XYZ file of C-alpha atoms in Angstrom:
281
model
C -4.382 5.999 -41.997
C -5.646 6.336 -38.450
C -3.086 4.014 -36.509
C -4.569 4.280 -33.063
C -5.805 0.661 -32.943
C -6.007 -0.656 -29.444
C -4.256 -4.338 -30.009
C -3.611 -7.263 -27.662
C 0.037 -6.675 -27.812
C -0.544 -2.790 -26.937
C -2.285 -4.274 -23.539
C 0.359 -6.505 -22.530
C 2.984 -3.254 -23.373
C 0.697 -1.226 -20.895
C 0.943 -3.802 -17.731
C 4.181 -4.527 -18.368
C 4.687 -0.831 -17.842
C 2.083 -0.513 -14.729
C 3.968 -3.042 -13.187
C 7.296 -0.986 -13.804
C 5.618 2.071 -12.090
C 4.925 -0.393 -8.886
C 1.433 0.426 -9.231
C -0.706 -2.504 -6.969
C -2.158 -5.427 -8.734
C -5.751 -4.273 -8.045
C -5.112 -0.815 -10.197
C -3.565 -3.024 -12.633
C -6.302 -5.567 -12.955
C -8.813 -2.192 -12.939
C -7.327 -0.665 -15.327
C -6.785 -3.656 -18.205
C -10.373 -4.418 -17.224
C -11.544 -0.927 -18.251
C -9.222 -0.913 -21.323
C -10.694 -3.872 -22.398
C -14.411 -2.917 -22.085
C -13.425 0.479 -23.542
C -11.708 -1.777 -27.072
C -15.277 -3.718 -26.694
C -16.938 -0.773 -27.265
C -14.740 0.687 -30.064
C -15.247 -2.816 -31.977
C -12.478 -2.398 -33.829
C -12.615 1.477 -34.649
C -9.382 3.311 -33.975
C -9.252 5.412 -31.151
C -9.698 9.336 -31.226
C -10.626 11.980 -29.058
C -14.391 11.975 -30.552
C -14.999 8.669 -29.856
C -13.518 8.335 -26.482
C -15.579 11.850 -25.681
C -19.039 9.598 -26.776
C -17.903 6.724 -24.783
C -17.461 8.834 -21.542
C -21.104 9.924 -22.450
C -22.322 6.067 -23.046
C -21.222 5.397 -19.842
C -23.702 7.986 -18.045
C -26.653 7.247 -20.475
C -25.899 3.413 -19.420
C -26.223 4.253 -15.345
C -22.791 4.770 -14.316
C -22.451 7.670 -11.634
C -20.329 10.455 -12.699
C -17.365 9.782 -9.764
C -17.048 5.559 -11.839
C -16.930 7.084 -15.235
C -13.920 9.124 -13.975
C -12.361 6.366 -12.495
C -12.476 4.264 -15.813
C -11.053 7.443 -17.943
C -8.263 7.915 -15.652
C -6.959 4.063 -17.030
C -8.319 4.852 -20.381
C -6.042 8.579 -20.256
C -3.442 6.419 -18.677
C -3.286 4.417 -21.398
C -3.067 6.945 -23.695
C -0.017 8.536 -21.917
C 1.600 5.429 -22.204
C 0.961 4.685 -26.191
C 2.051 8.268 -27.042
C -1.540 9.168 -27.776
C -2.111 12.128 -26.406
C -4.816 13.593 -28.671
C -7.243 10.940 -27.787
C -7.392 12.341 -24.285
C -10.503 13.887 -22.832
C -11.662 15.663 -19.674
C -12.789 13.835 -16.715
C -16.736 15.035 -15.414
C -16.246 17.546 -13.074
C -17.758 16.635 -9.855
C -19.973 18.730 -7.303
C -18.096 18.213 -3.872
C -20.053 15.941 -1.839
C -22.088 17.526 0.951
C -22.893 14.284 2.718
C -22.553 10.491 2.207
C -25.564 8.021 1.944
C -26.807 6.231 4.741
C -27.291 2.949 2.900
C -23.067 2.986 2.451
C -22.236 3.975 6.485
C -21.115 1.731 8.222
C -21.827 2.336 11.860
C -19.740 1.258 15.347
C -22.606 -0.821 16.789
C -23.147 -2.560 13.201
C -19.657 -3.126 13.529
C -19.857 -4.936 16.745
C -22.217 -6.981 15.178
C -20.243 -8.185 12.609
C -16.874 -8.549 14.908
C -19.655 -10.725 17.930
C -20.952 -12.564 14.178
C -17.712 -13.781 13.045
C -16.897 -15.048 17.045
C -20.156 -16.723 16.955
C -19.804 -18.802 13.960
C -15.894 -19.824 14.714
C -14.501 -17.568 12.308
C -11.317 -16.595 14.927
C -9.191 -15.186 11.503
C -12.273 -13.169 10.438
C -12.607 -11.151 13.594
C -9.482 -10.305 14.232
C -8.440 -9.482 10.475
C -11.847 -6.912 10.833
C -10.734 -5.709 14.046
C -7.307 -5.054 12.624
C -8.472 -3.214 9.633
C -11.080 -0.996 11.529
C -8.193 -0.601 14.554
C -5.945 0.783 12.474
C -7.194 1.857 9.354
C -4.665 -0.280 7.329
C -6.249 -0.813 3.362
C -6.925 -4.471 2.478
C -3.782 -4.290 0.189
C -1.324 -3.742 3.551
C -2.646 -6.715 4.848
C 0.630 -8.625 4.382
C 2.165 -6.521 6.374
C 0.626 -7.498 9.429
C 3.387 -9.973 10.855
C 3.858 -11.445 13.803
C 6.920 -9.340 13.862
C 4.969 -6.347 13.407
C 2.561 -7.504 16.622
C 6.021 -7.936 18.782
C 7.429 -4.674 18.181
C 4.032 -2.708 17.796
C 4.544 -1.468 14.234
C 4.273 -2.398 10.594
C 6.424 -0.663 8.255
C 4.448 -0.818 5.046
C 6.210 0.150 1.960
C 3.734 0.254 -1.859
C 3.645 1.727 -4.149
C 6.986 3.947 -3.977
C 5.859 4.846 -0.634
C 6.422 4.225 2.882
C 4.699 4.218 5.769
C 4.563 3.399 9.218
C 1.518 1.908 11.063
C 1.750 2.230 15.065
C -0.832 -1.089 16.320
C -2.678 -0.821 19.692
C -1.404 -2.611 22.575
C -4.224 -4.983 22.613
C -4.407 -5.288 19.476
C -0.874 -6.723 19.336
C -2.115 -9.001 22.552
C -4.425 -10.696 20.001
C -2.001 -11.021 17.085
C 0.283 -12.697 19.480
C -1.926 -14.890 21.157
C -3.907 -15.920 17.200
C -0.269 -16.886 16.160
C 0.247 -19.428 19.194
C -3.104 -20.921 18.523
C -2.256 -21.199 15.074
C 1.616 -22.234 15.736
C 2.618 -19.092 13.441
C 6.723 -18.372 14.256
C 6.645 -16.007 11.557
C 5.772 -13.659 8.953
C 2.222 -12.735 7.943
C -0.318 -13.805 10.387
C -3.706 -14.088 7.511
C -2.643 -16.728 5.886
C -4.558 -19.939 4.222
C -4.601 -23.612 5.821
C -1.484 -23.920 2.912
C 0.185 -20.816 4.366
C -0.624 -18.336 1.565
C -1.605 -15.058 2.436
C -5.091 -14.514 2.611
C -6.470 -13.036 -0.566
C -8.678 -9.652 -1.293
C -11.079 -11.430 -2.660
C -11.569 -14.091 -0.128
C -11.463 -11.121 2.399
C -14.698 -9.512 0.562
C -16.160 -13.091 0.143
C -16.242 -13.803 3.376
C -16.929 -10.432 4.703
C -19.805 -10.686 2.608
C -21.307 -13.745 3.664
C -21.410 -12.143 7.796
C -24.186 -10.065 6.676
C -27.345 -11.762 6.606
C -26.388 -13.419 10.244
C -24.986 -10.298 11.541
C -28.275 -8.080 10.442
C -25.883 -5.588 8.523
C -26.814 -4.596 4.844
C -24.209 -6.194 2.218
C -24.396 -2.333 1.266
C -21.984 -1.151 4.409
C -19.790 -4.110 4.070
C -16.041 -4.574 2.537
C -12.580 -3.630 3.789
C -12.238 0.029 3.099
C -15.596 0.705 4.611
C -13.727 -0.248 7.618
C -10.795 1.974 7.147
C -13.459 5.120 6.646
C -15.015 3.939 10.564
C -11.320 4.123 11.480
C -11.274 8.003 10.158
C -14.619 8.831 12.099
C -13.524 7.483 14.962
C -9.693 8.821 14.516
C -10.962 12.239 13.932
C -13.877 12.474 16.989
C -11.220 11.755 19.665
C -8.182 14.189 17.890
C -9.639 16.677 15.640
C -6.779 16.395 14.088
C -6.981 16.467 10.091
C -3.780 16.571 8.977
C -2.425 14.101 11.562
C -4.967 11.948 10.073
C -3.844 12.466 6.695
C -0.569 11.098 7.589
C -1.832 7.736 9.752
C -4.082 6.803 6.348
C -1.047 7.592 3.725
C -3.108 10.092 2.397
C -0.981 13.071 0.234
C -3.828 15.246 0.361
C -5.459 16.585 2.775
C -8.885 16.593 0.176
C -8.919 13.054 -0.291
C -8.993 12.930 3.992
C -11.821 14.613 3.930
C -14.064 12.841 2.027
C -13.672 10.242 4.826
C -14.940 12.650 7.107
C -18.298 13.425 5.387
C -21.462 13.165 7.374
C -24.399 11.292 6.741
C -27.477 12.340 5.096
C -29.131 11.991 8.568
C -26.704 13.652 10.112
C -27.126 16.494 7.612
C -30.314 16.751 8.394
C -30.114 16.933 11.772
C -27.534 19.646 11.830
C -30.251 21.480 9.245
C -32.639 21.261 11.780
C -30.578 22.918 15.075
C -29.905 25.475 12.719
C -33.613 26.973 13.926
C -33.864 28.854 11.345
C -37.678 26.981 10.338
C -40.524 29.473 12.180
């Protein structure tokens, strides 16, 4: 008897130990989400290595691009770690390094603008300056929190997730803002993006109303959410340094690799550096 069966209890077993690893509550919602639509798929069937091999290949014959069926196997293999099930495992795709990113997903500094002179426009004082501090300093929309006015006073935010910490120097004008938001807003304390009832702004009420900038701002939905922001950091980070590895270490990155996918040109860019090439009689 096959006893690989993927149960309700087994689920709750594999947050509780997610959360014991300190992994973020986004991976763990991610990952019980993908869990879940992988046990949809087995309807009932136990799990083995065959059938989680023709569910990586479902995925691709149902649309999903090779880099977001990896992403769901790596909870699906985490899972598997965790349960003891180590012969269900399979292989992630392997993946072509990417020579260029898509225009339609670059966000660029004068759409930026746009969005930042949008948000101004329409009132939206907590908008713009929680999009000016994510692009300023390349923060993720999880380290949010750690934005204080503390941090503002003494120019630094000392992040610490995930087993790991960091700290996050904060422009000089930046913390000018902070400071002067948290008078208006008669904040003493503590986070400054927080809710009328003094909650911390959440991620998806960032993205909502991120979102809903677009159309007024002229800046396709495509370009726009909180780590697109943090990649416009890296561009601009690594024009004015050149400095890869020092870049690494401002983002929290532990590998150099993952930096430089931030890096990657566009497919226009491309082009154009195809083109000064000369090499076309």
């Amino acid at each position: 008897m096959n006893p690989y069966l993927i149960t309700p209890a087994l689920l709750a077993g594999f947050a509780a130990h997610l959360r014991a690893e300190e992994r973020s509550a986004g991976t763990i919602s991610k990952y019980l989400c993908d869990m879940r639509a992988f046990a949809g798929w087995l309807d009932g069937r136990p799990a083995e290595k065959a059938l989680t091999a023709a569910w990586r290949e479902y995925l691709l014959e149902s649309g999903c691009c090779p880099v977001t069926v990896n992403g769901k196997l790596t909870a699906v293999n985490a899972f598997f770690r965790f349960a003891g099930w180590e012969g269900c495992r399979v292989h992630f795709l392997k993946l072509q390094r990417q020579l260029f990113r898509e225009d339609s997903r670059e966000l660029t500094r004068a759409e930026y603008q746009r969005l930042l002179s949008t948000a101004q426009a329409r009132g939206q004082e907590r908008l713009a300056l929680l999009i000016e501090t994510i692009c300023s300093t390349g923060i993720r929309v999880s380290e949010v929190p750690y934005i204080t006015l503390e941090a503002a006073r003494q120019g630094r935010a000392e992040i610490a997730l995930k087993g790991k910490r960091r700290v996050i120097l904060l422009p000089e004008r930046l913390c000018r803002k902070l400071k002067k938001y948290a008078k208006t807003k008669k904040i003493a304390s503590g986070e400054l993006f927080i809710t009328k009832s003094g909650r911390g702004v959440s991620r998806k009420q960032i993205w909502a109303e991120m979102k809903a900038l677009c159309a007024a701002a002229n800046v396709a939905e495509s370009k726009v959410f909180p780590h697109n922001l943090r990649h416009l950091f890296a561009r601009c980070y690594y024009r004015v340094s050149r400095d890869v590895a020092g870049l690494a270490d401002v983002l929290g990155h532990s590998s150099i690799e993952t930096t430089r996918i931030y890096l990657i040109s566009t497919g226009a860019e491309h082009a154009r550096q195809l083109e000064q090439l000369g090499l076309v009689t």
